[in-house]
């Protein structure tokens, strides 16, 4: 397949294909969220996140969630429908952790009365700030109806994935989705690899997320591998 690189982000590269409606997403081995100096790469991380993403996209499709996923084309690449991306990171939270704890002074690990869905603006000028629905509509990033659809889909995905991972002895503390437009439809885009999740390991009671790993390569490798094995069960 002929490919032309059109974008390189922190963890993925995008390529145009012969078909203008499709893109190839290649997963890199770089670990996100670390400062530039301590930037590290992990062998097989790209392949593992691709494998987890492809599996979860297929799983969501079986529950009639519309996603951009077409098929896995190699160990590090998936073929997707090209979307007009909405510049938001949509975080769904079931348990208080990280950011939420710092911002509202909650107790780490507190079970939330109901899931909380938050929007963060993806921005190069400012550091991805929390943003509310009025801002999003007023700034022209998405319409009110589109936001309702994003909210509804995030809630559904949460129920589906919570159950999926609970059967694998992991609680979903929180996870991130990105959405885009395909014609007049709102579609789940981007990826669903380990970097998008914070889990509670129900066997060890330890938090598992990219941020909570020590930065020690061997340990990180093992965690990525463990999550992949659980997903594939
Ligand atoms: P970042 O841009 O945050 O550094 P990545 O390394 O994850 O992130 O780069 C992937 C980019 O591809 C993101 O900007 C994401 O919004 C975009 N993207 C994901 N899926 C699609 C799609 N189906 N169509 C177009 N763009 C997409």
mmCIF file of N, CA and C in Angstrom, residues 59-60 62-66 90 92 94 115 117 148-164 175 177 179 186 188:
data_model
loop_
_atom_site.group_PDB
_atom_site.id
_atom_site.type_symbol
_atom_site.label_atom_id
_atom_site.label_comp_id
_atom_site.label_asym_id
_atom_site.label_seq_id
_atom_site.Cartn_x
_atom_site.Cartn_y
_atom_site.Cartn_z
ATOM 1 N N UNK A 59 -14.223 -4.904 19.557
ATOM 2 C CA UNK A 59 -15.154 -5.239 20.638
ATOM 3 C C UNK A 59 -16.273 -4.191 20.721
ATOM 4 N N UNK A 60 -15.902 -2.908 20.654
ATOM 5 C CA UNK A 60 -16.920 -1.847 20.723
ATOM 6 C C UNK A 60 -17.880 -1.926 19.534
ATOM 7 N N UNK A 62 -18.882 -4.508 18.107
ATOM 8 C CA UNK A 62 -19.854 -5.584 18.349
ATOM 9 C C UNK A 62 -20.987 -5.103 19.251
ATOM 10 N N UNK A 63 -20.796 -3.966 19.915
ATOM 11 C CA UNK A 63 -21.864 -3.342 20.725
ATOM 12 C C UNK A 63 -22.459 -2.125 20.001
ATOM 13 N N UNK A 64 -22.244 -2.055 18.687
ATOM 14 C CA UNK A 64 -22.818 -0.991 17.847
ATOM 15 C C UNK A 64 -22.314 0.401 18.181
ATOM 16 N N UNK A 65 -21.086 0.480 18.689
ATOM 17 C CA UNK A 65 -20.440 1.790 18.842
ATOM 18 C C UNK A 65 -19.731 2.076 17.514
ATOM 19 N N UNK A 66 -19.974 3.261 16.957
ATOM 20 C CA UNK A 66 -19.359 3.591 15.666
ATOM 21 C C UNK A 66 -17.950 4.125 15.884
ATOM 22 N N UNK A 90 -11.686 13.467 25.781
ATOM 23 C CA UNK A 90 -12.882 13.234 26.609
ATOM 24 C C UNK A 90 -12.525 12.171 27.639
ATOM 25 N N UNK A 92 -13.501 9.935 30.887
ATOM 26 C CA UNK A 92 -14.588 9.404 31.712
ATOM 27 C C UNK A 92 -13.960 8.817 32.969
ATOM 28 N N UNK A 94 -14.476 6.933 36.818
ATOM 29 C CA UNK A 94 -15.330 6.156 37.721
ATOM 30 C C UNK A 94 -14.864 6.255 39.165
ATOM 31 N N UNK A 115 -20.447 8.178 37.046
ATOM 32 C CA UNK A 115 -19.273 8.535 36.239
ATOM 33 C C UNK A 115 -19.250 10.031 35.928
ATOM 34 N N UNK A 117 -17.809 12.814 33.243
ATOM 35 C CA UNK A 117 -17.201 12.962 31.913
ATOM 36 C C UNK A 117 -16.666 14.384 31.791
ATOM 37 N N UNK A 148 -23.799 16.225 22.993
ATOM 38 C CA UNK A 148 -24.717 15.230 23.595
ATOM 39 C C UNK A 148 -24.352 13.834 23.105
ATOM 40 N N UNK A 149 -24.058 13.736 21.815
ATOM 41 C CA UNK A 149 -23.703 12.439 21.229
ATOM 42 C C UNK A 149 -22.378 11.924 21.818
ATOM 43 N N UNK A 150 -21.424 12.847 21.983
ATOM 44 C CA UNK A 150 -20.123 12.475 22.556
ATOM 45 C C UNK A 150 -20.319 11.977 23.985
ATOM 46 N N UNK A 151 -21.169 12.664 24.726
ATOM 47 C CA UNK A 151 -21.444 12.296 26.107
ATOM 48 C C UNK A 151 -22.110 10.919 26.171
ATOM 49 N N UNK A 152 -23.127 10.741 25.308
ATOM 50 C CA UNK A 152 -23.860 9.471 25.289
ATOM 51 C C UNK A 152 -22.912 8.324 24.934
ATOM 52 N N UNK A 153 -22.103 8.524 23.919
ATOM 53 C CA UNK A 153 -21.199 7.451 23.472
ATOM 54 C C UNK A 153 -20.157 7.144 24.551
ATOM 55 N N UNK A 154 -19.620 8.187 25.198
ATOM 56 C CA UNK A 154 -18.620 7.948 26.254
ATOM 57 C C UNK A 154 -19.231 7.125 27.387
ATOM 58 N N UNK A 155 -20.483 7.441 27.747
ATOM 59 C CA UNK A 155 -21.147 6.679 28.821
ATOM 60 C C UNK A 155 -21.309 5.215 28.433
ATOM 61 N N UNK A 156 -21.731 5.002 27.185
ATOM 62 C CA UNK A 156 -21.934 3.614 26.730
ATOM 63 C C UNK A 156 -20.618 2.857 26.713
ATOM 64 N N UNK A 157 -19.578 3.512 26.171
ATOM 65 C CA UNK A 157 -18.262 2.864 26.091
ATOM 66 C C UNK A 157 -17.784 2.527 27.503
ATOM 67 N N UNK A 158 -18.060 3.411 28.439
ATOM 68 C CA UNK A 158 -17.649 3.172 29.825
ATOM 69 C C UNK A 158 -18.293 1.894 30.376
ATOM 70 N N UNK A 159 -19.584 1.755 30.158
ATOM 71 C CA UNK A 159 -20.282 0.561 30.670
ATOM 72 C C UNK A 159 -19.689 -0.701 30.034
ATOM 73 N N UNK A 160 -19.466 -0.640 28.717
ATOM 74 C CA UNK A 160 -18.956 -1.815 27.992
ATOM 75 C C UNK A 160 -17.538 -2.171 28.473
ATOM 76 N N UNK A 161 -16.678 -1.156 28.584
ATOM 77 C CA UNK A 161 -15.278 -1.443 28.943
ATOM 78 C C UNK A 161 -15.124 -1.785 30.424
ATOM 79 N N UNK A 162 -15.949 -1.158 31.275
ATOM 80 C CA UNK A 162 -15.887 -1.499 32.709
ATOM 81 C C UNK A 162 -16.132 -2.986 32.893
ATOM 82 N N UNK A 163 -17.159 -3.487 32.202
ATOM 83 C CA UNK A 163 -17.518 -4.892 32.323
ATOM 84 C C UNK A 163 -16.408 -5.782 31.722
ATOM 85 N N UNK A 164 -15.907 -5.368 30.558
ATOM 86 C CA UNK A 164 -14.839 -6.120 29.877
ATOM 87 C C UNK A 164 -13.630 -6.290 30.804
ATOM 88 N N UNK A 175 -10.600 6.697 31.640
ATOM 89 C CA UNK A 175 -10.048 6.466 30.300
ATOM 90 C C UNK A 175 -10.345 7.658 29.405
ATOM 91 N N UNK A 177 -11.070 9.222 25.455
ATOM 92 C CA UNK A 177 -11.484 9.005 24.064
ATOM 93 C C UNK A 177 -11.288 10.281 23.265
ATOM 94 N N UNK A 179 -12.914 12.033 19.551
ATOM 95 C CA UNK A 179 -14.007 11.867 18.585
ATOM 96 C C UNK A 179 -13.757 12.708 17.342
ATOM 97 N N UNK A 186 -20.958 11.322 14.494
ATOM 98 C CA UNK A 186 -19.860 11.452 15.453
ATOM 99 C C UNK A 186 -19.297 10.052 15.688
ATOM 100 N N UNK A 188 -15.976 7.484 17.184
ATOM 101 C CA UNK A 188 -14.810 7.364 18.077
ATOM 102 C C UNK A 188 -13.560 7.191 17.216
#
